PDB file of C-alpha atoms in Angstrom:
ATOM      1  CA  MET A  17       9.483   2.099 -19.716  1.00  0.00           C
ATOM      2  CA  THR A  18      12.540   1.836 -17.503  1.00  0.00           C
ATOM      3  CA  ASP A  19      14.286  -0.995 -15.773  1.00  0.00           C
ATOM      4  CA  GLY A  20      14.916   0.871 -12.517  1.00  0.00           C
ATOM      5  CA  LEU A  21      13.253  -1.876 -10.485  1.00  0.00           C
ATOM      6  CA  ARG A  22      14.969  -4.807 -12.218  1.00  0.00           C
ATOM      7  CA  GLY A  23      15.834  -7.424  -9.616  1.00  0.00           C
ATOM      8  CA  ARG A  24      13.491  -5.900  -7.015  1.00  0.00           C
ATOM      9  CA  THR A  25      10.503  -7.719  -5.573  1.00  0.00           C
ATOM     10  CA  VAL A  26       7.602  -5.568  -4.415  1.00  0.00           C
ATOM     11  CA  ALA A  27       4.944  -6.882  -2.035  1.00  0.00           C
ATOM     12  CA  PHE A  28       1.351  -5.745  -2.593  1.00  0.00           C
ATOM     13  CA  LEU A  29      -0.564  -6.514   0.587  1.00  0.00           C
ATOM     14  CA  VAL A  30      -4.373  -6.582   0.555  1.00  0.00           C
ATOM     15  CA  ALA A  31      -7.225  -8.323   2.349  1.00  0.00           C
ATOM     16  CA  ASN A  32      -8.860 -11.158   0.456  1.00  0.00           C
ATOM     17  CA  GLU A  33     -11.824  -8.883  -0.182  1.00  0.00           C
ATOM     18  CA  GLY A  34     -12.228  -5.136  -0.470  1.00  0.00           C
ATOM     19  CA  ALA A  35      -9.178  -3.644  -2.207  1.00  0.00           C
ATOM     20  CA  GLU A  36      -9.891  -0.772  -4.584  1.00  0.00           C
ATOM     21  CA  GLN A  37      -8.994  -2.424  -7.904  1.00  0.00           C
ATOM     22  CA  VAL A  38      -7.415   0.571  -9.630  1.00  0.00           C
ATOM     23  CA  GLU A  39      -5.235   1.235  -6.553  1.00  0.00           C
ATOM     24  CA  LEU A  40      -3.935  -2.324  -6.895  1.00  0.00           C
ATOM     25  CA  THR A  41      -3.641  -2.649 -10.668  1.00  0.00           C
ATOM     26  CA  GLU A  42      -2.097   0.709 -11.627  1.00  0.00           C
ATOM     27  CA  PRO A  43       0.825   0.530  -9.168  1.00  0.00           C
ATOM     28  CA  TRP A  44       1.230  -3.171 -10.058  1.00  0.00           C
ATOM     29  CA  GLU A  45       1.582  -2.302 -13.739  1.00  0.00           C
ATOM     30  CA  ALA A  46       3.974   0.570 -12.904  1.00  0.00           C
ATOM     31  CA  VAL A  47       6.215  -1.831 -10.969  1.00  0.00           C
ATOM     32  CA  LYS A  48       6.160  -4.333 -13.856  1.00  0.00           C
ATOM     33  CA  ALA A  49       6.854  -1.602 -16.449  1.00  0.00           C
ATOM     34  CA  ALA A  50       9.895  -0.550 -14.405  1.00  0.00           C
ATOM     35  CA  GLY A  51      11.251  -4.108 -14.464  1.00  0.00           C
ATOM     36  CA  GLY A  52      10.191  -5.087 -10.936  1.00  0.00           C
ATOM     37  CA  THR A  53       8.470  -8.238  -9.759  1.00  0.00           C
ATOM     38  CA  PRO A  54       5.166  -7.593  -7.963  1.00  0.00           C
ATOM     39  CA  ARG A  55       3.835 -10.267  -5.586  1.00  0.00           C
ATOM     40  CA  LEU A  56       0.277 -10.302  -4.225  1.00  0.00           C
ATOM     41  CA  LEU A  57       0.083 -11.070  -0.492  1.00  0.00           C
ATOM     42  CA  ALA A  58      -3.130 -11.666   1.435  1.00  0.00           C
ATOM     43  CA  PRO A  59      -4.186 -13.244   4.735  1.00  0.00           C
ATOM     44  CA  ASN A  60      -5.585 -16.342   2.991  1.00  0.00           C
ATOM     45  CA  GLU A  61      -4.642 -18.320  -0.101  1.00  0.00           C
ATOM     46  CA  GLY A  62      -6.854 -18.394  -3.165  1.00  0.00           C
ATOM     47  CA  THR A  63      -7.988 -15.131  -4.685  1.00  0.00           C
ATOM     48  CA  VAL A  64      -8.499 -11.489  -3.839  1.00  0.00           C
ATOM     49  CA  GLN A  65     -11.849  -9.902  -4.702  1.00  0.00           C
ATOM     50  CA  ALA A  66     -11.194  -6.333  -5.786  1.00  0.00           C
ATOM     51  CA  PHE A  67     -13.807  -3.591  -5.877  1.00  0.00           C
ATOM     52  CA  ASP A  68     -14.642  -0.556  -7.968  1.00  0.00           C
ATOM     53  CA  HIS A  69     -15.722   1.614  -5.046  1.00  0.00           C
ATOM     54  CA  LEU A  70     -18.616  -0.443  -3.611  1.00  0.00           C
ATOM     55  CA  ASP A  71     -19.139  -2.787  -6.584  1.00  0.00           C
ATOM     56  CA  LYS A  72     -17.343  -6.096  -7.050  1.00  0.00           C
ATOM     57  CA  ALA A  73     -14.740  -5.935  -9.792  1.00  0.00           C
ATOM     58  CA  ASP A  74     -12.132  -8.549 -10.799  1.00  0.00           C
ATOM     59  CA  THR A  75     -10.459 -11.286  -8.790  1.00  0.00           C
ATOM     60  CA  PHE A  76      -6.701 -11.815  -8.622  1.00  0.00           C
ATOM     61  CA  PRO A  77      -4.701 -14.881  -7.545  1.00  0.00           C
ATOM     62  CA  VAL A  78      -2.845 -14.630  -4.241  1.00  0.00           C
ATOM     63  CA  ASP A  79       0.863 -15.308  -4.689  1.00  0.00           C
ATOM     64  CA  GLU A  80       1.657 -15.812  -1.023  1.00  0.00           C
ATOM     65  CA  VAL A  81      -0.070 -15.854   2.371  1.00  0.00           C
ATOM     66  CA  VAL A  82       1.289 -12.985   4.462  1.00  0.00           C
ATOM     67  CA  ALA A  83       1.806 -15.198   7.540  1.00  0.00           C
ATOM     68  CA  GLU A  84       4.207 -17.353   5.514  1.00  0.00           C
ATOM     69  CA  VAL A  85       6.575 -14.609   4.311  1.00  0.00           C
ATOM     70  CA  SER A  86       9.045 -12.217   5.910  1.00  0.00           C
ATOM     71  CA  ALA A  87      10.114  -8.659   5.214  1.00  0.00           C
ATOM     72  CA  GLU A  88      13.548  -9.938   4.162  1.00  0.00           C
ATOM     73  CA  GLN A  89      11.992 -11.454   1.015  1.00  0.00           C
ATOM     74  CA  PHE A  90      10.868  -8.073  -0.364  1.00  0.00           C
ATOM     75  CA  ASP A  91      12.457  -4.794  -1.386  1.00  0.00           C
ATOM     76  CA  ALA A  92       9.377  -2.572  -1.006  1.00  0.00           C
ATOM     77  CA  LEU A  93       5.687  -2.619  -0.074  1.00  0.00           C
ATOM     78  CA  VAL A  94       2.527  -1.174  -1.638  1.00  0.00           C
ATOM     79  CA  LEU A  95      -0.658  -0.863   0.426  1.00  0.00           C
ATOM     80  CA  PRO A  96      -3.691  -0.194  -1.797  1.00  0.00           C
ATOM     81  CA  GLY A  97      -6.843   1.343  -0.370  1.00  0.00           C
ATOM     82  CA  GLY A  98     -10.527   0.632  -0.535  1.00  0.00           C
ATOM     83  CA  VAL A  99     -12.515   1.124   2.655  1.00  0.00           C
ATOM     84  CA  ALA A 100     -13.013  -2.559   3.537  1.00  0.00           C
ATOM     85  CA  ASN A 101      -9.481  -3.666   2.602  1.00  0.00           C
ATOM     86  CA  PRO A 102      -7.384  -1.901   5.270  1.00  0.00           C
ATOM     87  CA  ASP A 103     -10.173  -2.225   7.818  1.00  0.00           C
ATOM     88  CA  GLN A 104      -9.900  -6.016   7.501  1.00  0.00           C
ATOM     89  CA  LEU A 105      -6.094  -6.046   7.283  1.00  0.00           C
ATOM     90  CA  ARG A 106      -5.642  -4.117  10.513  1.00  0.00           C
ATOM     91  CA  SER A 107      -7.287  -6.963  12.414  1.00  0.00           C
ATOM     92  CA  GLU A 108      -4.878  -9.535  10.916  1.00  0.00           C
ATOM     93  CA  ALA A 109      -1.852  -9.883  13.224  1.00  0.00           C
ATOM     94  CA  ALA A 110       0.360 -11.343  10.481  1.00  0.00           C
ATOM     95  CA  ALA A 111      -0.415  -8.448   8.120  1.00  0.00           C
ATOM     96  CA  VAL A 112       0.188  -5.809  10.798  1.00  0.00           C
ATOM     97  CA  GLY A 113       3.437  -7.504  11.812  1.00  0.00           C
ATOM     98  CA  PHE A 114       4.616  -7.678   8.212  1.00  0.00           C
ATOM     99  CA  ILE A 115       3.866  -3.976   7.667  1.00  0.00           C
ATOM    100  CA  ALA A 116       5.720  -3.009  10.849  1.00  0.00           C
ATOM    101  CA  ALA A 117       8.690  -5.160   9.835  1.00  0.00           C
ATOM    102  CA  MET A 118       8.837  -3.576   6.370  1.00  0.00           C
ATOM    103  CA  VAL A 119       8.704  -0.020   7.734  1.00  0.00           C
ATOM    104  CA  ASN A 120      11.051  -0.644  10.659  1.00  0.00           C
ATOM    105  CA  SER A 121      13.613  -2.359   8.420  1.00  0.00           C
ATOM    106  CA  GLY A 122      13.852   0.847   6.384  1.00  0.00           C
ATOM    107  CA  LYS A 123      12.280  -0.522   3.222  1.00  0.00           C
ATOM    108  CA  PRO A 124      10.180   1.926   1.194  1.00  0.00           C
ATOM    109  CA  VAL A 125       6.418   1.741   1.615  1.00  0.00           C
ATOM    110  CA  ALA A 126       3.769   3.321  -0.623  1.00  0.00           C
ATOM    111  CA  VAL A 127       0.196   3.687   0.623  1.00  0.00           C
ATOM    112  CA  ILE A 128      -2.916   5.237  -0.899  1.00  0.00           C
ATOM    113  CA  CYS A 129      -6.446   6.243   0.081  1.00  0.00           C
ATOM    114  CA  HIS A 130      -7.656   4.287   3.159  1.00  0.00           C
ATOM    115  CA  GLY A 131      -4.459   2.196   3.238  1.00  0.00           C
ATOM    116  CA  PRO A 132      -2.859   4.214   6.089  1.00  0.00           C
ATOM    117  CA  TRP A 133      -5.268   2.583   8.555  1.00  0.00           C
ATOM    118  CA  THR A 134      -2.910  -0.396   8.465  1.00  0.00           C
ATOM    119  CA  LEU A 135       0.080   1.863   9.182  1.00  0.00           C
ATOM    120  CA  VAL A 136      -1.769   3.290  12.194  1.00  0.00           C
ATOM    121  CA  GLU A 137      -2.414  -0.228  13.483  1.00  0.00           C
ATOM    122  CA  ALA A 138       1.275  -1.114  12.982  1.00  0.00           C
ATOM    123  CA  ASP A 139       2.197   1.995  15.029  1.00  0.00           C
ATOM    124  CA  VAL A 140       4.609   3.318  12.393  1.00  0.00           C
ATOM    125  CA  VAL A 141       3.218   6.802  11.644  1.00  0.00           C
ATOM    126  CA  ARG A 142       4.265   8.678  14.807  1.00  0.00           C
ATOM    127  CA  GLY A 143       6.291  11.733  13.749  1.00  0.00           C
ATOM    128  CA  ARG A 144       5.703  11.067  10.036  1.00  0.00           C
ATOM    129  CA  THR A 145       3.865  13.230   7.479  1.00  0.00           C
ATOM    130  CA  LEU A 146       1.282  11.513   5.277  1.00  0.00           C
ATOM    131  CA  THR A 147      -1.766  12.084   3.200  1.00  0.00           C
ATOM    132  CA  SER A 148      -4.776   9.803   2.757  1.00  0.00           C
ATOM    133  CA  TRP A 149      -8.456   9.829   1.993  1.00  0.00           C
ATOM    134  CA  PRO A 150      -9.623  12.851   4.047  1.00  0.00           C
ATOM    135  CA  SER A 151     -11.704  10.794   6.491  1.00  0.00           C
ATOM    136  CA  LEU A 152      -8.498   9.249   7.904  1.00  0.00           C
ATOM    137  CA  ALA A 153      -6.968  12.618   8.879  1.00  0.00           C
ATOM    138  CA  THR A 154      -8.120  12.409  12.512  1.00  0.00           C
ATOM    139  CA  ASP A 155      -6.996   8.779  12.851  1.00  0.00           C
ATOM    140  CA  LEU A 156      -3.543   9.669  11.536  1.00  0.00           C
ATOM    141  CA  ARG A 157      -3.250  12.723  13.778  1.00  0.00           C
ATOM    142  CA  ASN A 158      -4.367  10.695  16.802  1.00  0.00           C
ATOM    143  CA  ALA A 159      -1.620   8.170  15.980  1.00  0.00           C
ATOM    144  CA  GLY A 160       1.002  10.937  16.030  1.00  0.00           C
ATOM    145  CA  ALA A 161       1.289  11.721  12.328  1.00  0.00           C
ATOM    146  CA  THR A 162       0.995  15.036  10.545  1.00  0.00           C
ATOM    147  CA  TRP A 163      -1.766  14.848   7.911  1.00  0.00           C
ATOM    148  CA  VAL A 164      -1.618  17.033   4.793  1.00  0.00           C
ATOM    149  CA  ASP A 165      -3.965  17.322   1.821  1.00  0.00           C
ATOM    150  CA  GLU A 166      -1.566  16.836  -1.114  1.00  0.00           C
ATOM    151  CA  GLU A 167      -1.501  14.674  -4.237  1.00  0.00           C
ATOM    152  CA  VAL A 168       1.585  12.743  -3.158  1.00  0.00           C
ATOM    153  CA  VAL A 169       3.681  13.044  -0.005  1.00  0.00           C
ATOM    154  CA  VAL A 170       7.172  11.634   0.531  1.00  0.00           C
ATOM    155  CA  ASP A 171       8.268  11.352   4.160  1.00  0.00           C
ATOM    156  CA  GLU A 172      11.880  10.461   4.955  1.00  0.00           C
ATOM    157  CA  SER A 173      11.823  11.269   8.665  1.00  0.00           C
ATOM    158  CA  GLY A 174      11.816   7.677   9.897  1.00  0.00           C
ATOM    159  CA  PRO A 175      13.222   4.341   8.921  1.00  0.00           C
ATOM    160  CA  GLY A 176      12.681   4.124   5.185  1.00  0.00           C
ATOM    161  CA  VAL A 177      10.594   6.340   2.999  1.00  0.00           C
ATOM    162  CA  LEU A 178       6.795   6.532   3.217  1.00  0.00           C
ATOM    163  CA  ILE A 179       5.017   7.571   0.015  1.00  0.00           C
ATOM    164  CA  SER A 180       1.327   8.406   0.330  1.00  0.00           C
ATOM    165  CA  SER A 181      -1.513   9.651  -1.855  1.00  0.00           C
ATOM    166  CA  ARG A 182      -5.163  10.502  -1.272  1.00  0.00           C
ATOM    167  CA  LYS A 183      -7.285   8.811  -3.928  1.00  0.00           C
ATOM    168  CA  PRO A 184      -7.482   7.194  -7.370  1.00  0.00           C
ATOM    169  CA  ASP A 185      -7.209  10.611  -9.064  1.00  0.00           C
ATOM    170  CA  ASP A 186      -3.664  10.813  -7.623  1.00  0.00           C
ATOM    171  CA  LEU A 187      -2.518   7.494  -9.104  1.00  0.00           C
ATOM    172  CA  LYS A 188      -0.380   8.937 -11.895  1.00  0.00           C
ATOM    173  CA  ALA A 189       1.754  10.938  -9.445  1.00  0.00           C
ATOM    174  CA  PHE A 190       1.669   8.115  -6.867  1.00  0.00           C
ATOM    175  CA  CYS A 191       2.906   5.499  -9.344  1.00  0.00           C
ATOM    176  CA  ALA A 192       5.652   7.754 -10.713  1.00  0.00           C
ATOM    177  CA  MET A 193       6.886   8.545  -7.212  1.00  0.00           C
ATOM    178  CA  LEU A 194       6.820   4.977  -5.945  1.00  0.00           C
ATOM    179  CA  VAL A 195       8.812   3.757  -8.948  1.00  0.00           C
ATOM    180  CA  GLU A 196      11.336   6.575  -8.482  1.00  0.00           C
ATOM    181  CA  ARG A 197      11.732   5.974  -4.739  1.00  0.00           C
ATOM    182  CA  PHE A 198      11.643   2.161  -4.898  1.00  0.00           C
ATOM    183  CA  ALA A 199      14.489   2.344  -7.441  1.00  0.00           C
ATOM    184  CA  ALA A 200      16.643   4.611  -5.245  1.00  0.00           C
TER     185      ALA A 200
END
């Protein structure tokens, strides 16, 4: 356990239904273990229904509605995956605007699995190198990104660092890298 994120507030943005639970909970615990303060953002107040692949898993209380916050309130952003989660988020103007503001302000962003769909919608991947669940490779390329098949990718070629991973099996490396880079 370190305290490298002490005093830092990290936004976790998900749809109210569809986030892959382990891609939410493991990075959340890594942020807490490093002394950071995670905050769960969603389009609507209430709870978030997480999933274990296609099966309902646990629910989590929403800390703040994304339309009611600004990028200035947070030091970093985590975008968990799950197929339904980013697909819903990319149709939420407030979520897309928040993501664009976080990236364009130079704050570090970590994204895993299907999460990059929201980055594509926010138009912040052009010229960047990322990884994702393999089925997003064409979407990322079409949006101007370079897609690679690696456990964890760190891209520093734009405003702020983008950290990306492919799937739940990559979570150990993903969590270690996001804590390291969020603390920098």
